[in-house]
């Protein structure tokens, strides 16, 4: 494939400017990896450290709920960021919004490393943490929509699924980096040292993100589709109004499909606390559980381009529906083996559910969501609807911890689970933990499957888009390229 592609005159693709698919994909991949490294080191810290140093409480359930609520606050800011940054992306360009996202994310994450703990600053410590998390959420609200728009609009026809998947491959790589940085620290340092200062190291490293991300994203070209819209005066003054008026039902579909964020939430956020927090009595170590996150994301990084390419061959909808329903069902098995402290089978089913089957959704949605909307409102419509969907799932860990919280504080002695302690009810802590573990499997598993079913129905109700030219996307009556012609064009790239 040439580094530049110029579409022939008369094509329903942008023809006035050259596409640079490889350059756009590389920029989107690296930028998303760096930005989501920042976002997910917070998720790791919220599960492993923050309940102890920012939300100390004699009641472990209160500390866990408070920590997860602060994690969820970042998602509250995402729709606001999506509105502002999506508007900016549709009126000033994809490139500009991506640079802005990177700078805000890097600075706010670095600042987390400098925060005092609750023991030092009292209530101001969690307040400042919440403020920085809000800035993080605002910044990431425009990241995936802007990065995937950049890639999709540079991609050759017939290869949008493949190239679009690199956005999420970068996101998964960022999660690998986030977990991989925590892994050696938690393994090599004592628990006291890690909780005292070791957790700050991953946040300090985000200073490199600001520099690297700025350099990378300043070098990418604006998309031909956006430049043609700008030259011909087709840029909307109020993209959100136009998006809702013209594609409101598709925005609702994206909100429903984005509920699939329940899968990684169950594994990387709530699952980490369920497996490692002494109050639940499962007994897995932070180091053991971090390997699930690292390897699961490595598997996803390898698999995502192949799944994206598959969606270019057979369509977006079938791949997404299988990914949604399959990963939702596997959630029960994963949670069960975590509850049994069976690290081998918990690992296997985490790989199946999250590392493999979930990628049927994860690898395809960057292209599918973009293809539901026209160029003039694409970033706004994608960003707002996708971030509303993820916002709904963001507080699931808080809900789970409230519904099926850990055993009473009497069951934790010197930060270790004490199963032989007898509670006022006459029940031993071990018996109480066993009952809670069973409740976790059915409660969290059922929430996860229910949301996966909603997402699958939304995907089924959407129109297929993989054989529609870029300039025709977003139209209900958009013509599909005949299969034979599509295969010929795709093979010629």
CSV table of C-alpha atoms in Angstrom, one decimal:
chain,number,residue,atom,x,y,z
A,1,UNK,CA,0.0,0.0,0.0
A,2,UNK,CA,1.3,3.5,-0.9
A,3,UNK,CA,1.9,5.9,1.9
A,4,UNK,CA,-0.5,8.3,0.1
A,5,UNK,CA,-3.8,7.5,-1.7
A,6,UNK,CA,-5.5,9.8,-4.1
A,7,UNK,CA,-9.1,8.7,-4.9
A,8,UNK,CA,-10.1,8.9,-8.6
A,9,UNK,CA,-12.4,11.7,-9.8
A,10,UNK,CA,-16.1,10.9,-9.4
A,11,UNK,CA,-15.5,8.6,-6.4
A,12,UNK,CA,-17.8,8.9,-3.3
A,13,UNK,CA,-14.6,9.2,-1.3
A,14,UNK,CA,-12.8,12.6,-0.7
A,15,UNK,CA,-10.9,13.3,-3.9
A,16,UNK,CA,-9.3,16.8,-3.5
A,17,UNK,CA,-6.7,15.8,-0.9
A,18,UNK,CA,-4.5,12.7,-0.5
A,19,UNK,CA,-5.1,10.2,2.2
A,20,UNK,CA,-2.2,9.0,4.4
A,21,UNK,CA,-3.6,5.9,6.2
A,22,UNK,CA,-0.4,4.6,7.6
A,23,UNK,CA,0.6,7.9,9.1
A,24,UNK,CA,-2.8,8.5,10.6
A,25,UNK,CA,-3.0,5.0,12.0
A,26,UNK,CA,0.4,5.3,13.6
A,27,UNK,CA,-0.4,8.7,15.1
A,28,UNK,CA,-3.8,7.4,16.4
A,29,UNK,CA,-2.2,4.3,17.9
A,30,UNK,CA,0.6,6.0,19.7
A,31,UNK,CA,-1.5,8.9,20.9
A,32,UNK,CA,-4.2,6.7,22.3
A,33,UNK,CA,-1.7,4.4,23.9
A,34,UNK,CA,-0.1,7.3,25.8
A,35,UNK,CA,-3.3,9.0,26.7
A,36,UNK,CA,-5.0,5.8,28.0
A,37,UNK,CA,-1.9,4.9,29.9
A,38,UNK,CA,-2.6,8.0,31.9
A,39,UNK,CA,-6.3,7.2,32.3
A,40,UNK,CA,-5.9,3.6,33.4
A,41,UNK,CA,-3.1,4.0,35.9
A,42,UNK,CA,-5.8,5.8,37.8
A,43,UNK,CA,-8.0,2.7,37.5
A,44,UNK,CA,-5.3,0.5,38.8
A,45,UNK,CA,-4.5,2.8,41.7
A,46,UNK,CA,-8.2,3.2,42.6
A,47,UNK,CA,-8.5,-0.6,42.9
A,48,UNK,CA,-5.2,-1.3,44.7
A,49,UNK,CA,-4.1,1.8,46.7
A,50,UNK,CA,-6.5,4.7,46.9
A,51,UNK,CA,-9.0,3.1,49.3
A,52,UNK,CA,-6.1,3.0,51.8
A,53,UNK,CA,-4.4,6.4,51.4
A,54,UNK,CA,-7.2,8.8,50.2
A,55,UNK,CA,-10.3,7.2,51.7
A,56,UNK,CA,-9.2,5.6,55.0
A,57,UNK,CA,-12.2,4.2,57.0
A,58,UNK,CA,-12.8,1.6,59.7
A,59,UNK,CA,-15.4,0.2,57.3
A,60,UNK,CA,-13.6,-1.3,54.3
A,61,UNK,CA,-16.8,-1.2,52.2
A,62,UNK,CA,-17.0,2.6,52.7
A,63,UNK,CA,-13.4,3.0,51.6
A,64,UNK,CA,-13.9,0.8,48.5
A,65,UNK,CA,-17.2,2.6,47.5
A,66,UNK,CA,-15.6,6.0,47.9
A,67,UNK,CA,-12.6,5.1,45.8
A,68,UNK,CA,-14.7,3.6,43.0
A,69,UNK,CA,-17.0,6.6,43.1
A,70,UNK,CA,-14.0,8.9,42.5
A,71,UNK,CA,-13.0,6.6,39.6
A,72,UNK,CA,-16.5,7.0,38.2
A,73,UNK,CA,-16.3,10.8,38.5
A,74,UNK,CA,-13.9,10.8,35.6
A,75,UNK,CA,-16.6,9.4,33.5
A,76,UNK,CA,-19.1,12.1,34.6
A,77,UNK,CA,-16.8,14.7,33.0
A,78,UNK,CA,-16.5,12.6,29.8
A,79,UNK,CA,-19.8,13.7,28.2
A,80,UNK,CA,-19.0,17.3,29.0
A,81,UNK,CA,-15.6,16.9,27.4
A,82,UNK,CA,-17.3,15.1,24.5
A,83,UNK,CA,-19.6,18.0,23.9
A,84,UNK,CA,-16.9,20.7,24.0
A,85,UNK,CA,-14.1,18.7,22.3
A,86,UNK,CA,-16.5,17.1,19.8
A,87,UNK,CA,-17.7,20.5,18.8
A,88,UNK,CA,-14.1,21.6,18.5
A,89,UNK,CA,-13.2,18.6,16.3
A,90,UNK,CA,-16.1,19.2,13.9
A,91,UNK,CA,-15.6,22.9,13.6
A,92,UNK,CA,-11.8,23.3,13.9
A,93,UNK,CA,-10.4,19.9,12.9
A,94,UNK,CA,-9.5,16.4,14.2
A,95,UNK,CA,-5.8,17.2,14.6
A,96,UNK,CA,-6.3,20.3,16.9
A,97,UNK,CA,-8.6,18.5,19.3
A,98,UNK,CA,-6.3,15.5,19.7
A,99,UNK,CA,-3.3,17.7,20.7
A,100,UNK,CA,-5.5,19.5,23.2
A,101,UNK,CA,-6.7,16.2,24.7
A,102,UNK,CA,-3.2,15.0,25.1
A,103,UNK,CA,-1.9,18.1,26.9
A,104,UNK,CA,-4.8,18.1,29.4
A,105,UNK,CA,-4.5,14.4,30.2
A,106,UNK,CA,-0.8,14.5,30.7
A,107,UNK,CA,-0.7,17.5,33.0
A,108,UNK,CA,-3.6,16.4,35.2
A,109,UNK,CA,-2.2,12.9,35.6
A,110,UNK,CA,1.2,14.2,36.5
A,111,UNK,CA,-0.4,16.4,39.2
A,112,UNK,CA,-1.9,13.3,40.8
A,113,UNK,CA,1.6,12.1,41.7
A,114,UNK,CA,2.1,15.3,43.7
A,115,UNK,CA,-1.0,15.1,45.8
A,116,UNK,CA,-0.8,14.7,49.6
A,117,UNK,CA,-2.6,11.8,51.2
A,118,UNK,CA,-5.5,11.9,53.6
A,119,UNK,CA,-3.1,11.5,56.5
A,120,UNK,CA,-1.3,14.7,55.5
A,121,UNK,CA,-4.0,17.0,54.1
A,122,UNK,CA,-7.2,15.5,55.4
A,123,UNK,CA,-10.4,16.1,53.4
A,124,UNK,CA,-8.5,18.2,50.8
A,125,UNK,CA,-6.6,15.2,49.6
A,126,UNK,CA,-9.7,13.4,48.1
A,127,UNK,CA,-11.2,16.7,47.0
A,128,UNK,CA,-8.1,17.5,44.9
A,129,UNK,CA,-8.1,13.9,43.6
A,130,UNK,CA,-11.6,14.4,42.4
A,131,UNK,CA,-10.8,17.7,40.6
A,132,UNK,CA,-7.9,16.1,38.7
A,133,UNK,CA,-10.0,13.1,37.8
A,134,UNK,CA,-12.6,15.4,36.4
A,135,UNK,CA,-10.0,17.0,34.2
A,136,UNK,CA,-8.8,13.6,33.1
A,137,UNK,CA,-12.4,12.6,32.2
A,138,UNK,CA,-12.9,15.9,30.3
A,139,UNK,CA,-9.8,15.2,28.2
A,140,UNK,CA,-10.5,11.6,27.4
A,141,UNK,CA,-14.0,12.5,26.3
A,142,UNK,CA,-12.7,13.6,22.9
A,143,UNK,CA,-9.9,11.1,22.5
A,144,UNK,CA,-11.3,8.0,20.9
A,145,UNK,CA,-13.8,9.9,18.8
A,146,UNK,CA,-11.2,12.3,17.5
A,147,UNK,CA,-8.5,9.6,17.0
A,148,UNK,CA,-10.8,7.1,15.2
A,149,UNK,CA,-12.2,9.9,13.0
A,150,UNK,CA,-8.7,10.8,12.0
A,151,UNK,CA,-7.9,7.2,11.1
A,152,UNK,CA,-11.3,6.3,9.4
A,153,UNK,CA,-11.2,9.4,7.2
A,154,UNK,CA,-7.7,8.7,6.1
A,155,UNK,CA,-8.4,4.9,5.5
A,156,UNK,CA,-8.9,3.5,2.0
A,157,UNK,CA,-12.3,2.2,1.2
A,158,UNK,CA,-12.8,-1.5,2.2
A,159,UNK,CA,-10.2,-1.2,5.0
A,160,UNK,CA,-11.8,1.1,7.5
A,161,UNK,CA,-12.5,-1.6,10.0
A,162,UNK,CA,-8.8,-2.7,9.9
A,163,UNK,CA,-7.3,0.8,10.2
A,164,UNK,CA,-9.9,2.0,12.7
A,165,UNK,CA,-9.1,-0.9,15.0
A,166,UNK,CA,-5.6,0.6,15.6
A,167,UNK,CA,-7.3,3.2,17.8
A,168,UNK,CA,-8.4,0.6,20.2
A,169,UNK,CA,-5.2,-1.4,19.8
A,170,UNK,CA,-3.5,1.7,21.1
A,171,UNK,CA,-6.0,2.0,24.0
A,172,UNK,CA,-5.2,-1.6,25.0
A,173,UNK,CA,-1.5,-1.0,24.7
A,174,UNK,CA,-1.9,1.9,27.1
A,175,UNK,CA,-3.6,-0.4,29.5
A,176,UNK,CA,-0.7,-2.9,29.2
A,177,UNK,CA,1.7,-0.1,30.0
A,178,UNK,CA,-0.4,1.0,33.0
A,179,UNK,CA,-0.6,-2.5,34.5
A,180,UNK,CA,3.0,-3.3,33.5
A,181,UNK,CA,4.3,-0.3,35.4
A,182,UNK,CA,2.4,-1.2,38.5
A,183,UNK,CA,3.4,-4.9,38.3
A,184,UNK,CA,7.1,-4.7,39.0
A,185,UNK,CA,6.5,-2.0,41.7
A,186,UNK,CA,4.0,-4.1,43.6
A,187,UNK,CA,6.2,-7.2,43.3
A,188,UNK,CA,9.5,-5.6,44.2
A,189,UNK,CA,8.4,-3.2,46.9
A,190,UNK,CA,7.0,-3.9,50.3
A,191,UNK,CA,3.3,-3.1,50.8
A,192,UNK,CA,4.2,-0.2,53.1
A,193,UNK,CA,6.7,1.3,50.6
A,194,UNK,CA,4.3,0.9,47.7
A,195,UNK,CA,1.4,2.6,49.5
A,196,UNK,CA,3.7,5.3,50.8
A,197,UNK,CA,5.5,6.5,47.6
A,198,UNK,CA,5.8,3.7,45.1
A,199,UNK,CA,2.3,4.3,43.6
A,200,UNK,CA,3.4,7.8,42.6
A,201,UNK,CA,6.0,6.6,40.1
A,202,UNK,CA,3.5,5.6,37.3
A,203,UNK,CA,1.9,9.1,37.6
A,204,UNK,CA,5.2,10.9,37.4
A,205,UNK,CA,6.1,9.1,34.2
A,206,UNK,CA,3.1,10.8,32.5
A,207,UNK,CA,5.4,13.8,32.1
A,208,UNK,CA,6.9,11.9,29.2
A,209,UNK,CA,3.4,11.5,27.7
A,210,UNK,CA,2.9,15.3,27.4
A,211,UNK,CA,6.2,15.7,25.4
A,212,UNK,CA,5.9,12.6,23.2
A,213,UNK,CA,2.2,13.0,22.5
A,214,UNK,CA,2.5,16.6,21.5
A,215,UNK,CA,5.3,15.9,19.1
A,216,UNK,CA,3.5,12.9,17.5
A,217,UNK,CA,0.2,14.6,17.0
A,218,UNK,CA,1.5,17.8,15.7
A,219,UNK,CA,3.0,15.9,12.7
A,220,UNK,CA,-0.2,14.2,11.5
A,221,UNK,CA,-2.1,15.8,8.6
A,222,UNK,CA,-5.7,16.9,8.9
A,223,UNK,CA,-8.2,14.5,7.2
A,224,UNK,CA,-9.2,15.0,3.5
A,225,UNK,CA,-12.9,14.7,4.4
A,226,UNK,CA,-12.7,17.5,7.0
A,227,UNK,CA,-10.6,19.7,4.7
A,228,UNK,CA,-13.1,19.3,1.9
A,229,UNK,CA,-16.0,20.2,4.3
A,230,UNK,CA,-14.1,23.3,5.4
A,231,UNK,CA,-13.2,24.5,1.9
A,232,UNK,CA,-16.8,24.1,0.7
A,233,UNK,CA,-18.3,25.9,3.7
A,234,UNK,CA,-20.1,22.8,5.0
A,235,UNK,CA,-18.9,23.0,8.6
A,236,UNK,CA,-21.8,23.2,11.0
A,237,UNK,CA,-22.1,26.0,13.5
A,238,UNK,CA,-23.9,23.8,16.1
A,239,UNK,CA,-22.9,20.2,15.4
A,240,UNK,CA,-24.7,18.7,18.3
A,241,UNK,CA,-28.0,20.2,17.2
A,242,UNK,CA,-27.6,18.9,13.7
A,243,UNK,CA,-26.4,15.5,14.9
A,244,UNK,CA,-29.4,15.0,17.2
A,245,UNK,CA,-31.8,16.2,14.4
A,246,UNK,CA,-30.4,14.1,11.7
A,247,UNK,CA,-28.9,11.0,13.5
A,248,UNK,CA,-30.6,11.0,17.0
A,249,UNK,CA,-31.6,7.4,16.7
A,250,UNK,CA,-28.1,6.3,15.8
A,251,UNK,CA,-26.7,8.2,18.7
A,252,UNK,CA,-29.1,6.3,21.0
A,253,UNK,CA,-27.9,3.1,19.4
A,254,UNK,CA,-24.3,4.0,20.2
A,255,UNK,CA,-25.2,4.8,23.8
A,256,UNK,CA,-26.7,1.3,24.1
A,257,UNK,CA,-23.7,-0.4,22.4
A,258,UNK,CA,-21.3,1.5,24.6
A,259,UNK,CA,-22.8,-0.3,27.7
A,260,UNK,CA,-20.3,-3.0,26.7
A,261,UNK,CA,-17.8,-1.1,28.8
A,262,UNK,CA,-19.3,-3.2,31.6
A,263,UNK,CA,-16.9,-6.0,30.5
A,264,UNK,CA,-13.6,-4.3,31.2
A,265,UNK,CA,-15.1,-2.6,34.2
A,266,UNK,CA,-15.9,-6.0,35.7
A,267,UNK,CA,-12.4,-7.3,35.1
A,268,UNK,CA,-10.0,-4.5,35.6
A,269,UNK,CA,-11.8,-2.4,38.2
A,270,UNK,CA,-14.2,-4.3,40.4
A,271,UNK,CA,-12.6,-7.6,39.7
A,272,UNK,CA,-9.2,-6.4,41.0
A,273,UNK,CA,-10.7,-5.3,44.3
A,274,UNK,CA,-12.9,-8.5,44.6
A,275,UNK,CA,-9.8,-10.7,44.0
A,276,UNK,CA,-7.3,-8.8,46.2
A,277,UNK,CA,-9.1,-6.9,48.9
A,278,UNK,CA,-8.8,-8.7,52.2
A,279,UNK,CA,-12.4,-8.0,53.2
A,280,UNK,CA,-13.7,-10.3,50.4
A,281,UNK,CA,-11.6,-13.2,51.6
A,282,UNK,CA,-10.6,-14.4,48.1
A,283,UNK,CA,-6.9,-14.1,48.8
A,284,UNK,CA,-5.3,-13.4,45.4
A,285,UNK,CA,-2.4,-11.0,45.5
A,286,UNK,CA,-2.1,-7.7,43.6
A,287,UNK,CA,0.8,-9.1,41.6
A,288,UNK,CA,-1.2,-12.2,40.6
A,289,UNK,CA,-4.1,-10.2,39.5
A,290,UNK,CA,-2.1,-7.6,37.6
A,291,UNK,CA,-0.9,-10.4,35.4
A,292,UNK,CA,-4.5,-10.9,34.3
A,293,UNK,CA,-4.7,-7.3,33.2
A,294,UNK,CA,-1.3,-7.4,31.5
A,295,UNK,CA,-1.7,-10.6,29.5
A,296,UNK,CA,-5.4,-9.9,28.7
A,297,UNK,CA,-4.4,-6.7,27.1
A,298,UNK,CA,-1.4,-8.2,25.3
A,299,UNK,CA,-3.8,-10.8,23.8
A,300,UNK,CA,-6.2,-8.0,22.8
A,301,UNK,CA,-3.4,-6.0,21.2
A,302,UNK,CA,-2.4,-9.0,19.0
A,303,UNK,CA,-6.0,-9.9,18.1
A,304,UNK,CA,-7.6,-6.5,17.4
A,305,UNK,CA,-6.3,-5.9,13.8
A,306,UNK,CA,-7.4,-9.3,12.8
A,307,UNK,CA,-10.9,-8.7,14.1
A,308,UNK,CA,-11.1,-5.3,12.5
A,309,UNK,CA,-10.1,-6.9,9.2
A,310,UNK,CA,-12.8,-9.6,9.7
A,311,UNK,CA,-15.4,-6.9,10.0
A,312,UNK,CA,-14.2,-5.5,6.6
A,313,UNK,CA,-14.9,-8.9,5.1
A,314,UNK,CA,-18.2,-10.0,6.7
A,315,UNK,CA,-19.6,-6.8,8.2
A,316,UNK,CA,-19.6,-4.9,11.4
A,317,UNK,CA,-22.9,-6.2,12.9
A,318,UNK,CA,-22.2,-9.9,13.1
A,319,UNK,CA,-18.8,-9.5,14.6
A,320,UNK,CA,-20.1,-7.1,17.3
A,321,UNK,CA,-23.1,-9.2,18.2
A,322,UNK,CA,-21.0,-12.3,18.8
A,323,UNK,CA,-18.5,-10.2,20.8
A,324,UNK,CA,-21.3,-8.7,23.0
A,325,UNK,CA,-23.2,-11.9,23.8
A,326,UNK,CA,-20.2,-14.2,24.1
A,327,UNK,CA,-18.3,-12.0,26.5
A,328,UNK,CA,-21.4,-11.4,28.6
A,329,UNK,CA,-22.0,-15.1,29.1
A,330,UNK,CA,-18.4,-15.8,29.9
A,331,UNK,CA,-18.6,-13.3,32.8
A,332,UNK,CA,-20.2,-15.8,35.1
A,333,UNK,CA,-17.4,-18.3,34.6
A,334,UNK,CA,-14.7,-15.7,35.1
A,335,UNK,CA,-16.2,-14.4,38.4
A,336,UNK,CA,-16.8,-17.9,39.7
A,337,UNK,CA,-13.2,-18.9,39.3
A,338,UNK,CA,-12.0,-15.7,40.9
A,339,UNK,CA,-14.4,-16.4,43.8
A,340,UNK,CA,-12.7,-19.8,44.2
A,341,UNK,CA,-9.3,-18.2,44.2
A,342,UNK,CA,-8.5,-20.5,41.2
A,343,UNK,CA,-5.9,-18.2,39.6
A,344,UNK,CA,-5.3,-20.6,36.6
A,345,UNK,CA,-9.0,-20.9,35.5
A,346,UNK,CA,-9.7,-17.2,36.4
A,347,UNK,CA,-6.8,-16.3,34.1
A,348,UNK,CA,-8.1,-18.6,31.3
A,349,UNK,CA,-11.6,-17.2,31.4
A,350,UNK,CA,-10.4,-13.6,31.7
A,351,UNK,CA,-8.5,-14.3,28.5
A,352,UNK,CA,-11.5,-15.8,26.8
A,353,UNK,CA,-14.0,-13.2,28.0
A,354,UNK,CA,-12.0,-10.0,27.8
A,355,UNK,CA,-8.9,-10.8,25.9
A,356,UNK,CA,-10.5,-12.6,23.0
A,357,UNK,CA,-14.3,-12.6,22.7
A,358,UNK,CA,-14.8,-9.0,23.8
A,359,UNK,CA,-12.6,-7.9,21.0
A,360,UNK,CA,-15.5,-8.7,18.6
A,361,UNK,CA,-17.0,-5.5,20.0
A,362,UNK,CA,-13.9,-3.6,21.0
A,363,UNK,CA,-12.0,-3.9,17.7
A,364,UNK,CA,-15.1,-2.9,15.6
A,365,UNK,CA,-16.8,-0.1,17.4
A,366,UNK,CA,-14.3,2.7,16.4
A,367,UNK,CA,-15.2,2.1,12.7
A,368,UNK,CA,-18.9,1.2,13.2
A,369,UNK,CA,-19.7,4.2,15.4
A,370,UNK,CA,-17.9,6.6,13.0
A,371,UNK,CA,-19.7,5.1,10.0
A,372,UNK,CA,-23.1,5.8,11.4
A,373,UNK,CA,-22.6,9.6,11.2
A,374,UNK,CA,-21.7,12.0,8.4
A,375,UNK,CA,-18.4,13.9,8.3
A,376,UNK,CA,-19.9,17.2,9.4
A,377,UNK,CA,-21.1,15.9,12.8
A,378,UNK,CA,-19.1,12.7,13.1
A,379,UNK,CA,-16.8,13.6,16.1
A,380,UNK,CA,-19.6,15.3,18.1
A,381,UNK,CA,-22.2,12.5,17.6
A,382,UNK,CA,-19.7,9.7,18.3
A,383,UNK,CA,-18.1,11.4,21.3
A,384,UNK,CA,-21.3,12.4,23.1
A,385,UNK,CA,-23.2,9.2,22.6
A,386,UNK,CA,-20.3,6.9,23.3
A,387,UNK,CA,-19.3,8.8,26.5
A,388,UNK,CA,-22.9,8.8,27.8
A,389,UNK,CA,-22.9,5.0,27.4
A,390,UNK,CA,-19.6,4.6,29.3
A,391,UNK,CA,-20.8,7.0,31.9
A,392,UNK,CA,-23.7,4.7,32.7
A,393,UNK,CA,-21.2,1.8,33.3
A,394,UNK,CA,-18.7,3.9,35.2
A,395,UNK,CA,-20.5,3.6,38.5
A,396,UNK,CA,-21.0,-0.1,38.2
A,397,UNK,CA,-18.1,-0.9,40.5
A,398,UNK,CA,-19.6,1.5,43.1
A,399,UNK,CA,-23.0,-0.2,42.8
A,400,UNK,CA,-21.4,-3.7,43.0
A,401,UNK,CA,-19.4,-2.7,46.1
A,402,UNK,CA,-22.6,-1.3,47.7
A,403,UNK,CA,-24.8,-4.4,46.8
A,404,UNK,CA,-22.2,-7.1,47.5
A,405,UNK,CA,-19.6,-5.4,49.7
A,406,UNK,CA,-16.8,-7.2,51.6
A,407,UNK,CA,-17.2,-8.8,55.0
A,408,UNK,CA,-17.3,-6.6,58.2
A,409,UNK,CA,-14.1,-4.9,59.4
A,410,UNK,CA,-13.8,-7.5,62.2
A,411,UNK,CA,-12.9,-10.0,59.5
A,412,UNK,CA,-9.7,-8.2,58.6
A,413,UNK,CA,-6.8,-8.3,61.1
A,414,UNK,CA,-3.5,-6.7,60.3
A,415,UNK,CA,-4.7,-6.2,56.7
A,416,UNK,CA,-5.3,-10.0,56.4
A,417,UNK,CA,-8.5,-11.9,56.2
A,418,UNK,CA,-9.3,-13.7,59.4
A,419,UNK,CA,-11.7,-16.5,58.5
A,420,UNK,CA,-12.1,-18.0,62.0
A,421,UNK,CA,-13.4,-14.8,63.6
A,422,UNK,CA,-17.0,-15.3,64.8
A,423,UNK,CA,-19.3,-12.4,63.9
A,424,UNK,CA,-22.2,-11.2,66.2
A,425,UNK,CA,-24.6,-13.2,64.1
A,426,UNK,CA,-22.8,-16.4,65.1
A,427,UNK,CA,-21.5,-16.8,61.5
A,428,UNK,CA,-17.7,-17.2,60.9
A,429,UNK,CA,-16.0,-14.7,58.6
A,430,UNK,CA,-15.2,-17.5,56.3
A,431,UNK,CA,-18.9,-18.5,55.9
A,432,UNK,CA,-19.8,-14.9,55.4
A,433,UNK,CA,-17.2,-14.4,52.7
A,434,UNK,CA,-18.3,-17.6,50.9
A,435,UNK,CA,-21.9,-16.3,50.8
A,436,UNK,CA,-20.7,-12.9,49.5
A,437,UNK,CA,-18.6,-14.5,46.9
A,438,UNK,CA,-21.6,-16.4,45.5
A,439,UNK,CA,-23.6,-13.2,45.5
A,440,UNK,CA,-20.8,-11.4,43.6
A,441,UNK,CA,-20.9,-14.1,40.8
A,442,UNK,CA,-24.6,-13.8,40.3
A,443,UNK,CA,-25.1,-10.1,40.8
A,444,UNK,CA,-22.1,-8.8,38.8
A,445,UNK,CA,-22.5,-11.6,36.2
A,446,UNK,CA,-26.2,-10.8,35.6
A,447,UNK,CA,-25.6,-7.0,35.4
A,448,UNK,CA,-22.8,-7.7,32.8
A,449,UNK,CA,-24.9,-10.1,30.7
A,450,UNK,CA,-27.9,-7.9,30.8
A,451,UNK,CA,-26.0,-4.9,29.5
A,452,UNK,CA,-24.3,-7.1,26.8
A,453,UNK,CA,-27.8,-8.2,25.6
A,454,UNK,CA,-28.9,-4.5,25.3
A,455,UNK,CA,-25.7,-3.7,23.3
A,456,UNK,CA,-26.3,-6.7,21.0
A,457,UNK,CA,-29.9,-5.7,20.3
A,458,UNK,CA,-28.7,-2.1,19.5
A,459,UNK,CA,-26.0,-3.5,17.1
A,460,UNK,CA,-28.6,-5.7,15.4
A,461,UNK,CA,-31.0,-2.8,14.8
A,462,UNK,CA,-28.3,-0.6,13.2
A,463,UNK,CA,-27.8,-0.5,9.4
A,464,UNK,CA,-24.7,-2.3,8.0
A,465,UNK,CA,-22.0,0.2,6.9
A,466,UNK,CA,-18.9,-1.6,5.8
A,467,UNK,CA,-19.8,-1.4,2.0
A,468,UNK,CA,-20.8,2.3,2.1
A,469,UNK,CA,-18.5,5.0,0.7
A,470,UNK,CA,-17.2,7.7,3.2
A,471,UNK,CA,-19.1,10.6,1.6
A,472,UNK,CA,-22.4,8.6,1.8
A,473,UNK,CA,-22.1,7.6,5.5
A,474,UNK,CA,-24.7,8.9,7.9
A,475,UNK,CA,-27.6,8.8,5.4
A,476,UNK,CA,-30.4,6.4,5.9
A,477,UNK,CA,-30.7,5.8,2.2
A,478,UNK,CA,-26.9,5.4,1.7
A,479,UNK,CA,-26.2,3.0,-1.2
A,480,UNK,CA,-24.1,-0.1,-0.5
A,481,UNK,CA,-21.4,-1.0,-3.0
A,482,UNK,CA,-22.3,-4.4,-4.6
A,483,UNK,CA,-20.4,-7.3,-3.1
A,484,UNK,CA,-18.4,-8.1,-6.2
A,485,UNK,CA,-17.4,-4.5,-6.8
A,486,UNK,CA,-16.5,-4.1,-3.1
A,487,UNK,CA,-14.2,-7.1,-3.1
A,488,UNK,CA,-12.5,-5.8,-6.2
A,489,UNK,CA,-11.9,-2.4,-4.7
A,490,UNK,CA,-10.8,-3.8,-1.4
A,491,UNK,CA,-8.3,-6.2,-3.2
A,492,UNK,CA,-6.9,-3.3,-5.2
A,493,UNK,CA,-5.8,-1.3,-2.1
